[in-house]
JSON list of C-alpha atoms in Angstrom, two decimals:
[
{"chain": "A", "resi": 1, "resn": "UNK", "atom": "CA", "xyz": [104.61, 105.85, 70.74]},
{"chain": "A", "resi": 2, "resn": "UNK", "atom": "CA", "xyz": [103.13, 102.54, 70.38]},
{"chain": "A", "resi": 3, "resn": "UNK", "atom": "CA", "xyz": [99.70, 102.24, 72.03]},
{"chain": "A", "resi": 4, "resn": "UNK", "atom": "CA", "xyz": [99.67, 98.39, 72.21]},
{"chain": "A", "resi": 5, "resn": "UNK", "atom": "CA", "xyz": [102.47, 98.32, 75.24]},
{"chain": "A", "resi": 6, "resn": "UNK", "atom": "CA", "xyz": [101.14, 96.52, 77.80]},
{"chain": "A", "resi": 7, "resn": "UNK", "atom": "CA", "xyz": [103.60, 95.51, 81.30]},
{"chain": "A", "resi": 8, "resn": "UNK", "atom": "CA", "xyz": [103.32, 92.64, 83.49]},
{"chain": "A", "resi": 9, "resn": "UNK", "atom": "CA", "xyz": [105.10, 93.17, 87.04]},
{"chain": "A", "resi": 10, "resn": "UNK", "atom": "CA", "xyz": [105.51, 90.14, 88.59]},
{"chain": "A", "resi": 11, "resn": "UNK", "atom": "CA", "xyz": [105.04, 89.73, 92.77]},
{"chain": "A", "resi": 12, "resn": "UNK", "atom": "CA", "xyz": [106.03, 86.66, 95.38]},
{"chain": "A", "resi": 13, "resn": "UNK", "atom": "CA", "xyz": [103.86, 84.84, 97.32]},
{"chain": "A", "resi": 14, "resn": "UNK", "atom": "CA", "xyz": [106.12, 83.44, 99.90]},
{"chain": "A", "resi": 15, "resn": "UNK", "atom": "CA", "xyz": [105.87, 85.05, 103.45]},
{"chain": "A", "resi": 16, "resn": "UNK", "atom": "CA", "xyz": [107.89, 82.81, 105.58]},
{"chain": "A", "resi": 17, "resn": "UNK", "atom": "CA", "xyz": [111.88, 82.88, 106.33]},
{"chain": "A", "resi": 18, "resn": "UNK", "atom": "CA", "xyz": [113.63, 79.39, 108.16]},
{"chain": "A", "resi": 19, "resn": "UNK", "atom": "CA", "xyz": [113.51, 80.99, 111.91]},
{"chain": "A", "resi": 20, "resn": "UNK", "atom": "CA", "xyz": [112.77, 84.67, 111.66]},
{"chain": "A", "resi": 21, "resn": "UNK", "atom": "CA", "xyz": [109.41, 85.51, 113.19]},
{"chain": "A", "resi": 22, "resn": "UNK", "atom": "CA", "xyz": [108.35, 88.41, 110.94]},
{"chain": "A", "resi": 23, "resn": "UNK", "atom": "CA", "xyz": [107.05, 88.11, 107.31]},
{"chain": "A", "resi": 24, "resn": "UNK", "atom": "CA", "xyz": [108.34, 88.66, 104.20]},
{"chain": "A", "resi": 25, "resn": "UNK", "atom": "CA", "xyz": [107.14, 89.41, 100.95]},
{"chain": "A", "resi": 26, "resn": "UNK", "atom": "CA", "xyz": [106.73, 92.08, 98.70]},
{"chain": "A", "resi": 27, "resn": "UNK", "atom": "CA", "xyz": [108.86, 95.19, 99.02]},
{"chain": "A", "resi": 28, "resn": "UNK", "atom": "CA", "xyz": [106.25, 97.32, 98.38]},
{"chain": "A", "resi": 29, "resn": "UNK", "atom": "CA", "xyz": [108.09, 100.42, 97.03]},
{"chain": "A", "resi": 30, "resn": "UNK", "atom": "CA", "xyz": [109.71, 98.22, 94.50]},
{"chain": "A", "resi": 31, "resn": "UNK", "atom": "CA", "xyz": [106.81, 97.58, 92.81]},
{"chain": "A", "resi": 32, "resn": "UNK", "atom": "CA", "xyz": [104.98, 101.14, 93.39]},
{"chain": "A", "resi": 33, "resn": "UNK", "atom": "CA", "xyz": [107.85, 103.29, 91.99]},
{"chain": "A", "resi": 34, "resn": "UNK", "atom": "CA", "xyz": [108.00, 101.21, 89.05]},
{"chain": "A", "resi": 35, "resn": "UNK", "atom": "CA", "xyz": [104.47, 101.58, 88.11]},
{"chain": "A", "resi": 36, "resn": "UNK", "atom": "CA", "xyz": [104.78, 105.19, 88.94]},
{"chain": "A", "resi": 37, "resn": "UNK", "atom": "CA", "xyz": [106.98, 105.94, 85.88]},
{"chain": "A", "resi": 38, "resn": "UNK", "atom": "CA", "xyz": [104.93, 104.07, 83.84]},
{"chain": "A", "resi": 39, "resn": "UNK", "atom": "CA", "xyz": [101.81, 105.50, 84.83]},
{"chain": "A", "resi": 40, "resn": "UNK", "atom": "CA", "xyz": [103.29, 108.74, 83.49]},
{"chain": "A", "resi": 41, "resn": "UNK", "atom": "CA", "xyz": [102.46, 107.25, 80.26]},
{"chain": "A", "resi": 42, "resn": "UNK", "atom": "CA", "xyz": [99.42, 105.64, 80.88]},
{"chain": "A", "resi": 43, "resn": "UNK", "atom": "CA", "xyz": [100.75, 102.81, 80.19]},
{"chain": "A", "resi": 44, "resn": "UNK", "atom": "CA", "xyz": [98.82, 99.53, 80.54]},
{"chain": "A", "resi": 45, "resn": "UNK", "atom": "CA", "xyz": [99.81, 96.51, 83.03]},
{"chain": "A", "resi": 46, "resn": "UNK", "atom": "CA", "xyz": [98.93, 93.36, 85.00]},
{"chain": "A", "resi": 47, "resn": "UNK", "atom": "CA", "xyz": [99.81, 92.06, 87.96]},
{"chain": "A", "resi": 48, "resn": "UNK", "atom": "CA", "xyz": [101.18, 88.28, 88.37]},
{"chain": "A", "resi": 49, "resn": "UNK", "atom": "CA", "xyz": [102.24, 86.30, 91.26]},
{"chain": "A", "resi": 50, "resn": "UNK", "atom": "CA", "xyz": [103.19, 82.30, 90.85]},
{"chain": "A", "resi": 51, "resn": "UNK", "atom": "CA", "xyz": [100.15, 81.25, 93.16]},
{"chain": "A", "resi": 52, "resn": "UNK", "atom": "CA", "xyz": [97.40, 84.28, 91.70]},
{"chain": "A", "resi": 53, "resn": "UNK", "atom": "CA", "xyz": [95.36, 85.45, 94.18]},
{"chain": "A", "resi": 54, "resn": "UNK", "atom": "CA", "xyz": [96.54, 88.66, 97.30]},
{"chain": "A", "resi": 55, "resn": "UNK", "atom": "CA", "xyz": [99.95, 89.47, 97.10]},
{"chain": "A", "resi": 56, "resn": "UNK", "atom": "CA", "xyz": [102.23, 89.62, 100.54]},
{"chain": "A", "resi": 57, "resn": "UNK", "atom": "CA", "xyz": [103.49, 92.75, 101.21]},
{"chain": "A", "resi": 58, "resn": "UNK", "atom": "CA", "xyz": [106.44, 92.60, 103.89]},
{"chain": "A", "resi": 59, "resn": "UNK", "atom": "CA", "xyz": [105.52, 94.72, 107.10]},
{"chain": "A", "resi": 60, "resn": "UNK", "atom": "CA", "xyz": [109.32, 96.23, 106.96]},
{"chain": "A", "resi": 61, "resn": "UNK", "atom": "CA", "xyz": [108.28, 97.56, 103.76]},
{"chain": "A", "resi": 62, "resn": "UNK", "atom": "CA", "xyz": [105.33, 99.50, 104.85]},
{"chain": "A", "resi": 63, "resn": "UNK", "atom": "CA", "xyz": [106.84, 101.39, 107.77]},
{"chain": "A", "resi": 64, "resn": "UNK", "atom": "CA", "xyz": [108.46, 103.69, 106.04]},
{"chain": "A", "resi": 65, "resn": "UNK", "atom": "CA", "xyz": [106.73, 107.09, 105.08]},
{"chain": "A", "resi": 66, "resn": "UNK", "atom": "CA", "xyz": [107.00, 106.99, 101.47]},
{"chain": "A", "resi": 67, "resn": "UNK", "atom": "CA", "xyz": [104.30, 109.33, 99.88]},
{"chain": "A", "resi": 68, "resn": "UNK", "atom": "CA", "xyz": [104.37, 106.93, 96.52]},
{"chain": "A", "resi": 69, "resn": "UNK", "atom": "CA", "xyz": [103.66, 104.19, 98.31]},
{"chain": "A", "resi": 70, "resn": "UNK", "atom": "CA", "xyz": [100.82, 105.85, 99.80]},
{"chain": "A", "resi": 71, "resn": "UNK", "atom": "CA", "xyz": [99.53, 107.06, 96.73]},
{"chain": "A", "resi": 72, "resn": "UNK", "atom": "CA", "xyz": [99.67, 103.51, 94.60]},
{"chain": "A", "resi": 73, "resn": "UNK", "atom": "CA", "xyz": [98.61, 101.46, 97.87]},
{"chain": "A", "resi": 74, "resn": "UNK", "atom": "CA", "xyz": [95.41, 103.37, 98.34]},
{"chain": "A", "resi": 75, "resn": "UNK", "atom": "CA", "xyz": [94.39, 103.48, 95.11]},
{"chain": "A", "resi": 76, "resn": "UNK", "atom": "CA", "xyz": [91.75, 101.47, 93.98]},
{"chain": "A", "resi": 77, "resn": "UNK", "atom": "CA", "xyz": [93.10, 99.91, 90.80]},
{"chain": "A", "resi": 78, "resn": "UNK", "atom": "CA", "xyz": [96.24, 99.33, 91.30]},
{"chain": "A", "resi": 79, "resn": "UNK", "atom": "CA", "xyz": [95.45, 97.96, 95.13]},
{"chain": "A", "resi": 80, "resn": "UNK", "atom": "CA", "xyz": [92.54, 95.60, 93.65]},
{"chain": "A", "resi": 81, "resn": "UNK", "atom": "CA", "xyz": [95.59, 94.50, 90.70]},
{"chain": "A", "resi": 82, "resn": "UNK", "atom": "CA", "xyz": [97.77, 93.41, 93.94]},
{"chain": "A", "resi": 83, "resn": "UNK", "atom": "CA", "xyz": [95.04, 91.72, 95.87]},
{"chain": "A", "resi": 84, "resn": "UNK", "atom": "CA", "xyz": [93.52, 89.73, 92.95]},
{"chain": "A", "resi": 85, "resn": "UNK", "atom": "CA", "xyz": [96.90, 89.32, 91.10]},
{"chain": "A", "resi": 86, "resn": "UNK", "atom": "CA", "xyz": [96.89, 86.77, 87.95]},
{"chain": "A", "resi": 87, "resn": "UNK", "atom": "CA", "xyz": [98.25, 83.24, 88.63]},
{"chain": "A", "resi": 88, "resn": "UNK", "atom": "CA", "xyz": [101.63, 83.79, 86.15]},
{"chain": "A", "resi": 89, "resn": "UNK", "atom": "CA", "xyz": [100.87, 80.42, 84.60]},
{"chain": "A", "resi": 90, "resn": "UNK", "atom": "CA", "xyz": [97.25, 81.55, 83.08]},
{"chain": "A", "resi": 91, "resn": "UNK", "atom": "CA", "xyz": [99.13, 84.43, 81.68]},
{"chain": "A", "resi": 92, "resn": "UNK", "atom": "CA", "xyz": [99.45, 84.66, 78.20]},
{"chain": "A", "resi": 93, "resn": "UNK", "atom": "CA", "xyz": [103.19, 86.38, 77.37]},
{"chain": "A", "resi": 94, "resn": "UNK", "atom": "CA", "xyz": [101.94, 87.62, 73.97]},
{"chain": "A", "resi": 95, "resn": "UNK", "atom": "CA", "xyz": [100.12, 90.10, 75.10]},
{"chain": "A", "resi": 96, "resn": "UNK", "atom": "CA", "xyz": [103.09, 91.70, 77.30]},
{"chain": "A", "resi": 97, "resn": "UNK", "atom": "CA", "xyz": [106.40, 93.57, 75.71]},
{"chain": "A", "resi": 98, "resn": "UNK", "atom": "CA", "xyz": [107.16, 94.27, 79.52]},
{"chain": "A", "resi": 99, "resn": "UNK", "atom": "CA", "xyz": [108.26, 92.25, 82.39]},
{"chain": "A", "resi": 100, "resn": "UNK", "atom": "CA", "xyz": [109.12, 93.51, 85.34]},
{"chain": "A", "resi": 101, "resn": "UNK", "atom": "CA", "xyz": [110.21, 91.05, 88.12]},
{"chain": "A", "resi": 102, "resn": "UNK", "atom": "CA", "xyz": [109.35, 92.99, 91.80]},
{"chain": "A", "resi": 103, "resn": "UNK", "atom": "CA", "xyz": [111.88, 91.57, 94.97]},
{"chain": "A", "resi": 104, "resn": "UNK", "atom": "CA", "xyz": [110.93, 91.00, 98.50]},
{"chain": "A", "resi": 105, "resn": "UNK", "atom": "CA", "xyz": [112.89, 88.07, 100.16]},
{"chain": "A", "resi": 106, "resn": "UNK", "atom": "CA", "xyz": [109.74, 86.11, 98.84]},
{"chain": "A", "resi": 107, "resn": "UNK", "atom": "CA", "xyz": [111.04, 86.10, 95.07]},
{"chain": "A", "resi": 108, "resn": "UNK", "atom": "CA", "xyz": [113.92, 84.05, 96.60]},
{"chain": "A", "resi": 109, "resn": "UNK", "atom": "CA", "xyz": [111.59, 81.06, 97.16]},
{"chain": "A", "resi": 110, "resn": "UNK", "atom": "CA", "xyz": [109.01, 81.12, 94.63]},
{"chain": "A", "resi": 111, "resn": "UNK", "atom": "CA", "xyz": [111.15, 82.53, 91.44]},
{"chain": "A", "resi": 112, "resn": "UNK", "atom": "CA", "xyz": [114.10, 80.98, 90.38]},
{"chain": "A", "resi": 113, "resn": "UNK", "atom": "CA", "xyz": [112.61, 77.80, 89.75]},
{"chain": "A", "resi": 114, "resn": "UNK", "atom": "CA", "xyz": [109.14, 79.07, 88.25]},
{"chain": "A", "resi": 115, "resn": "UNK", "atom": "CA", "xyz": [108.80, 77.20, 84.70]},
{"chain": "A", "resi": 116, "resn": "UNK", "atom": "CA", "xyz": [106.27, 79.59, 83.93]},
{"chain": "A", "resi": 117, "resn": "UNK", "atom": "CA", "xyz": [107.73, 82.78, 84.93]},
{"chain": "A", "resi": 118, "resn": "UNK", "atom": "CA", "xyz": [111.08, 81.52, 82.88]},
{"chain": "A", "resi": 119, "resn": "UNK", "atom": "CA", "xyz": [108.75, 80.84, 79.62]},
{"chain": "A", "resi": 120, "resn": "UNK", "atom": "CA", "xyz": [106.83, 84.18, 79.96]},
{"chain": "A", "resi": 121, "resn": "UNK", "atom": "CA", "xyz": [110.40, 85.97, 79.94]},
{"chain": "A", "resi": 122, "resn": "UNK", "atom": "CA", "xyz": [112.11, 84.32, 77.11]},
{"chain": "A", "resi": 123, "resn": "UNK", "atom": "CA", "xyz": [108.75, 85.02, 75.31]},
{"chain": "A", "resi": 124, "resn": "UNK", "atom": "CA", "xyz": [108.77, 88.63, 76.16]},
{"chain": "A", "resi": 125, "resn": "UNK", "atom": "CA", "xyz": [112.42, 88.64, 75.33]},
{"chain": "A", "resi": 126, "resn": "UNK", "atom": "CA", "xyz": [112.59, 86.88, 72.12]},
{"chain": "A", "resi": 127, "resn": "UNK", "atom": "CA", "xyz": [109.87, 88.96, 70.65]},
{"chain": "A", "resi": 128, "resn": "UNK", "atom": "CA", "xyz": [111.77, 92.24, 71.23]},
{"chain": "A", "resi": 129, "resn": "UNK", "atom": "CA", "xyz": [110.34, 92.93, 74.81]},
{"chain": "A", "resi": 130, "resn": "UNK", "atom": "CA", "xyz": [111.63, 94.38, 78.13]},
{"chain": "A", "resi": 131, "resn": "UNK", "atom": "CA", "xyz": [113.14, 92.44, 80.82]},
{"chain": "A", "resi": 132, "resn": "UNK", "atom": "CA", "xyz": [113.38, 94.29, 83.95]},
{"chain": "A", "resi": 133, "resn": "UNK", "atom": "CA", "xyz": [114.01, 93.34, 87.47]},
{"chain": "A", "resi": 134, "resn": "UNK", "atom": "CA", "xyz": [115.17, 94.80, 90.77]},
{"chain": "A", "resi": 135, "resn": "UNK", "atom": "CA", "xyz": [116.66, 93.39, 93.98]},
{"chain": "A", "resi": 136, "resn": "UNK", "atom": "CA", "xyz": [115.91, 89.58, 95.02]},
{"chain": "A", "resi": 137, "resn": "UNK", "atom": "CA", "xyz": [113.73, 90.03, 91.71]},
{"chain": "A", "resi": 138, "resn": "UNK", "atom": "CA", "xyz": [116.81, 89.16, 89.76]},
{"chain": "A", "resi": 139, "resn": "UNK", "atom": "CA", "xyz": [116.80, 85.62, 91.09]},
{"chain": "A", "resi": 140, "resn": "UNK", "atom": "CA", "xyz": [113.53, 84.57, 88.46]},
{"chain": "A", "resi": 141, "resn": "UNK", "atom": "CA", "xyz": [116.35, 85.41, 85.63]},
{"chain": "A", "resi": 142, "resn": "UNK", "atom": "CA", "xyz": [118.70, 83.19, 87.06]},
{"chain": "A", "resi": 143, "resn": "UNK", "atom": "CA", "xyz": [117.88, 79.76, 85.04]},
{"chain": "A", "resi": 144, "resn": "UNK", "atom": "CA", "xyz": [115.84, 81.49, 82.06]},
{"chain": "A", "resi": 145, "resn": "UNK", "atom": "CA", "xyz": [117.15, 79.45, 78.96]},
{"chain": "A", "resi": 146, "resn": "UNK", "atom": "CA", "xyz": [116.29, 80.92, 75.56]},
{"chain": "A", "resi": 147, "resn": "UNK", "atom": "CA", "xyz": [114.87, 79.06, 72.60]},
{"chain": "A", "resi": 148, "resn": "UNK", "atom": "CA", "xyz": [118.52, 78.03, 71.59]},
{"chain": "A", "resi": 149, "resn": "UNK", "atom": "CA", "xyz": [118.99, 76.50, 75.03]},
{"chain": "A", "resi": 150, "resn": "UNK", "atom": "CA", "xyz": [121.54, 79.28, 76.10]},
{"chain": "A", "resi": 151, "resn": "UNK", "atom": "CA", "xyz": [121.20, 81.14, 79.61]},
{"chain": "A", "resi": 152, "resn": "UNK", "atom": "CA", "xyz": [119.61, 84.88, 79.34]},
{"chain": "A", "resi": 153, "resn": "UNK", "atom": "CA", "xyz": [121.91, 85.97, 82.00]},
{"chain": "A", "resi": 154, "resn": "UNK", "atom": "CA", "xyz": [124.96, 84.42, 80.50]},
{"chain": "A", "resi": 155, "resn": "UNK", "atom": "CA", "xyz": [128.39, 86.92, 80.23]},
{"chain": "A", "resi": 156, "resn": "UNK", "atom": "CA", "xyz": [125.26, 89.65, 80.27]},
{"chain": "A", "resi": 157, "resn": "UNK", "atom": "CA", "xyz": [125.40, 92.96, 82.42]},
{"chain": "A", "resi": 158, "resn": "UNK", "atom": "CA", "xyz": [123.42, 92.82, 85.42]},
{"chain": "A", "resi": 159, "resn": "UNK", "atom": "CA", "xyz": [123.36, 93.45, 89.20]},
{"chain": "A", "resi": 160, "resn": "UNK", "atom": "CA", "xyz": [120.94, 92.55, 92.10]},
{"chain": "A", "resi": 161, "resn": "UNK", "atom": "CA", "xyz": [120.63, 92.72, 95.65]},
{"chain": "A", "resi": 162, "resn": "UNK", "atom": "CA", "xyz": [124.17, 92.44, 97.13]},
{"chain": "A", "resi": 163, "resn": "UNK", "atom": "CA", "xyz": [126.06, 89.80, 99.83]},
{"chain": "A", "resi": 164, "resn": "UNK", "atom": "CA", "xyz": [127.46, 92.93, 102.10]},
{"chain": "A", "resi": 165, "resn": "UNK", "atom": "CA", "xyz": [123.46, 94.41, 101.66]},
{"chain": "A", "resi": 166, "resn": "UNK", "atom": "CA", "xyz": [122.26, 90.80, 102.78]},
{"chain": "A", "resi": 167, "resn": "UNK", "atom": "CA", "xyz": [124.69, 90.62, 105.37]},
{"chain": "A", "resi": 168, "resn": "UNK", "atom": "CA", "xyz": [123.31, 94.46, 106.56]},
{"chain": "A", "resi": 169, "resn": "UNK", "atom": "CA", "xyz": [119.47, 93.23, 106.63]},
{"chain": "A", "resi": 170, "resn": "UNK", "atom": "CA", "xyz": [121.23, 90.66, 108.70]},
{"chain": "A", "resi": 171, "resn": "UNK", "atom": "CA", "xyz": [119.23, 87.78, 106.60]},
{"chain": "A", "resi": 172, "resn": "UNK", "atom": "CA", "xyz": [122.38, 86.23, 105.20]},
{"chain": "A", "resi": 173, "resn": "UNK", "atom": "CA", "xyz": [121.65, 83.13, 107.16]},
{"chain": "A", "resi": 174, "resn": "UNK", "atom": "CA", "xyz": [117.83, 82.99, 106.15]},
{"chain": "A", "resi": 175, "resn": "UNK", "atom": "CA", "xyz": [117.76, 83.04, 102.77]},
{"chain": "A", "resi": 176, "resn": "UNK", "atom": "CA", "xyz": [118.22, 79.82, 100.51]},
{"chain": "A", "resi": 177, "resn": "UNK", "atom": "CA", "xyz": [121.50, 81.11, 98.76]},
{"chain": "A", "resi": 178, "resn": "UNK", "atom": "CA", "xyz": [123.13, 84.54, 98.12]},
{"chain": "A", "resi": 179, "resn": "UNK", "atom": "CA", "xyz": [122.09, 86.01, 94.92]},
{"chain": "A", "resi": 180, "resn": "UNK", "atom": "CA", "xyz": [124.88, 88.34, 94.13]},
{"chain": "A", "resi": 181, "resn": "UNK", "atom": "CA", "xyz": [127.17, 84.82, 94.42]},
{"chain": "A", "resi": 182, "resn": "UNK", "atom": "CA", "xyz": [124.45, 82.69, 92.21]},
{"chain": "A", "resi": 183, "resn": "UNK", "atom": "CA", "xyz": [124.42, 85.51, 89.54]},
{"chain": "A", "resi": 184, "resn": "UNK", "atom": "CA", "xyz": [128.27, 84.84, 89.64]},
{"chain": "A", "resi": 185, "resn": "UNK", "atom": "CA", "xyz": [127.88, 81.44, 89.18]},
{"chain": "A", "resi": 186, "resn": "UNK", "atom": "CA", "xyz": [125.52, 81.72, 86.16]},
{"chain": "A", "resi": 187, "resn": "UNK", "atom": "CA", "xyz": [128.16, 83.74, 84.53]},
{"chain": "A", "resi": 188, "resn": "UNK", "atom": "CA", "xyz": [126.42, 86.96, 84.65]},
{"chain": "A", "resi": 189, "resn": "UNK", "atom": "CA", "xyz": [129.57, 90.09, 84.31]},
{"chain": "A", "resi": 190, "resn": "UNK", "atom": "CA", "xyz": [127.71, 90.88, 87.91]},
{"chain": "A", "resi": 191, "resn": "UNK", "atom": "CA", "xyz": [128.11, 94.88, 89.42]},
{"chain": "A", "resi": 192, "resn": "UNK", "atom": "CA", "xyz": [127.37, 96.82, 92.44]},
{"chain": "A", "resi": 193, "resn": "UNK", "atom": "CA", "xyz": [126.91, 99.89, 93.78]},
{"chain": "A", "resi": 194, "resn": "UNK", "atom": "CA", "xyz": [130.34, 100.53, 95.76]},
{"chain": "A", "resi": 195, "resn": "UNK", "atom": "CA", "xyz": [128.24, 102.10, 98.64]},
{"chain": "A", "resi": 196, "resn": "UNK", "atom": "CA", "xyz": [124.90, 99.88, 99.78]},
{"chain": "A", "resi": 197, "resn": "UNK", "atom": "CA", "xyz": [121.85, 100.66, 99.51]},
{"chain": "A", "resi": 198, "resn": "UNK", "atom": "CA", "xyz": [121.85, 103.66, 96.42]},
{"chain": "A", "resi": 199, "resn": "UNK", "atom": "CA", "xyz": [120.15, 103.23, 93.45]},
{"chain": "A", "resi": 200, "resn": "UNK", "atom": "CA", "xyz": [121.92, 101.44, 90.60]},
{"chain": "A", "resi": 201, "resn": "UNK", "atom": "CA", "xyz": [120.87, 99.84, 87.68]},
{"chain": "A", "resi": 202, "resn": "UNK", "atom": "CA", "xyz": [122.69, 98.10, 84.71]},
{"chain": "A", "resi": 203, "resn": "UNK", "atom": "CA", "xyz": [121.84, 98.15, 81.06]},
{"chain": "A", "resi": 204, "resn": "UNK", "atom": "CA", "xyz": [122.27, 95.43, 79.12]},
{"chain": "A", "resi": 205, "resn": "UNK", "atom": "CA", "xyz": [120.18, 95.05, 75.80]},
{"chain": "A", "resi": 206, "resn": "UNK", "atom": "CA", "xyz": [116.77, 94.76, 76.06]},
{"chain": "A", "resi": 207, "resn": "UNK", "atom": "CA", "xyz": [117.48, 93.50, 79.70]},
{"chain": "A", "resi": 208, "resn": "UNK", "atom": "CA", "xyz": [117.56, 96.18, 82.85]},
{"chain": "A", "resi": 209, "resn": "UNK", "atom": "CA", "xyz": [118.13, 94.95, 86.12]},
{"chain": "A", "resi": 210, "resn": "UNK", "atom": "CA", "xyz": [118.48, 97.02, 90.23]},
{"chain": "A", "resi": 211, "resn": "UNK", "atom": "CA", "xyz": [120.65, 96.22, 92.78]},
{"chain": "A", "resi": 212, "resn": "UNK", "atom": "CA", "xyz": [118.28, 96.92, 95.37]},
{"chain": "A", "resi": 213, "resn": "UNK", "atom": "CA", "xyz": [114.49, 98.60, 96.31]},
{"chain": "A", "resi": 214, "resn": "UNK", "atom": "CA", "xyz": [115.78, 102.26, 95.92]},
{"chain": "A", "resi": 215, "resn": "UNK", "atom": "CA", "xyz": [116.80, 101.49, 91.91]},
{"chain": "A", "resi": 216, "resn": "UNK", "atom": "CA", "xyz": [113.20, 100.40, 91.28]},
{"chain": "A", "resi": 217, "resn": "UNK", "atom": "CA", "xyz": [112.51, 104.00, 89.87]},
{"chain": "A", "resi": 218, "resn": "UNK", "atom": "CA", "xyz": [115.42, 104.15, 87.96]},
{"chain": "A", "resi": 219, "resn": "UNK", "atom": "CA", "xyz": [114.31, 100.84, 86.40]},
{"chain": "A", "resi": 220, "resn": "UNK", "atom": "CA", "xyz": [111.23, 101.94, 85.82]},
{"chain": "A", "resi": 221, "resn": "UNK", "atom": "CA", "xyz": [112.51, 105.21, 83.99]},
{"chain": "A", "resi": 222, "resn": "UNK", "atom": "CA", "xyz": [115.56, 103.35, 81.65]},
{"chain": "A", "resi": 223, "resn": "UNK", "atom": "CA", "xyz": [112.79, 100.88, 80.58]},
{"chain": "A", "resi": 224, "resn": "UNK", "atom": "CA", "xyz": [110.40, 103.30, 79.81]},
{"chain": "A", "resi": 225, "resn": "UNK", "atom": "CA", "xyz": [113.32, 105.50, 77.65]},
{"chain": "A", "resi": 226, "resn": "UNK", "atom": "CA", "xyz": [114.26, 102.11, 75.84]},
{"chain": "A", "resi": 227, "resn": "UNK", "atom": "CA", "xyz": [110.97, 101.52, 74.88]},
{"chain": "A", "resi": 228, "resn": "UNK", "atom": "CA", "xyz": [109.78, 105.14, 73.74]},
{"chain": "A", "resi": 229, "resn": "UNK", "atom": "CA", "xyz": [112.84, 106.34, 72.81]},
{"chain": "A", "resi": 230, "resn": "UNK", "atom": "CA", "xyz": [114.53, 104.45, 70.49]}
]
């Protein structure tokens, strides 16, 4: 096991949609059962957001009882890591082999186009880290180029939060585009659960993505086997 792993999950700062009057954000469990596999291995992390500073977490997300959610919100590090998260442009991607890209409708705003957020990841990823994301996550990977000027995503396995789940959350109409169609259009070999809503995840490389907030565990768990058990 190598003791010099360190993770960086990356958050949204955007809270508004177009005309709904509720608040988006973070979806809270999809960054809280992440961490809680890697806690498992004490392993350490930062928290990043493109703006710094308190991280959003959407209200939806916090209704439900979710005992993990309880036990990473209220606890002091991990809460203080959300509220006074790094601004992802003073990070420094050499000292990260993980990235882990958190969704919320947020990340559908304030990722794809983050120049910082696309060098930290080819970084990460051309020095033989992780690359992880889950749900509207997936949308930072969407115009990563590496070194070579070739797409990350491109004729790679991957999956994110889905049209017929969009259409379900009935926030088709809010958000800026449709990922599922833009990972498409990137030439990503894009999958799906066949039912909404269960946990899926696809493998490809060094490169695990989730479909949609109940994958963030398995995430969490393939990246932590690909790392420690190779």
């Amino acid at each position: 096991m190598d003791p010099t792993y360190r993770a960086l999950i990356v958050c949204t700062n955007h809270t508004d949609y177009p005309t709904k009057p509720h608040k988006t954000g973070l979806w809270l469990s999809e960054a809280t059962h992440f961490y809680d596999e890697l806690a498992d291995r004490n392993l350490p992390y930062d928290i990043a957001s493109p703006n710094g500073g308190a991280v959003p977490i959407d209200e939806k997300s916090l209704d439900r009882r979710d005992t993990v959610n309880e036990k990473w919100y209220n606890d002091p590090t991990f809460r203080s890591k959300l509220e006074h998260s790094l601004r992802i442009d003073e990070v420094n991607p050499a000292s990260y082999q993980i990235i882990y890209l958190t969704g919320g409708h947020g990340t559908m705003w304030d990722f794809p186009d983050n120049l910082a957020l696309q060098n930290i990841t080819r970084h990460i990823y051309e020095n033989g880290g992780m690359i992880a994301a889950v749900c509207h996550g997936v949308s930072g990977l969407l115009n990563v180029k590496l070194s070579d000027g070739s797409p990350l995503i491109d004729n790679r396995q991957i999956t994110g939060f889905s049209n017929m789940e969009e259409k379900l959350v009935r926030l088709d109409e809010e958000v800026p585009f449709l990922l599922e169609d833009a990972l498409k259009q990137k030439n990503a070999l894009y999958s799906k659960s066949f039912i909404p809503f269960l946990p899926y995840i696809e493998v490809d490389e060094r490169m695990v993505t989730g479909q949609n907030p109940l994958s963030a565990r398995k995430v969490g768990r393939k990246v932590m086997e690909e790392m420690y058990e190779k």
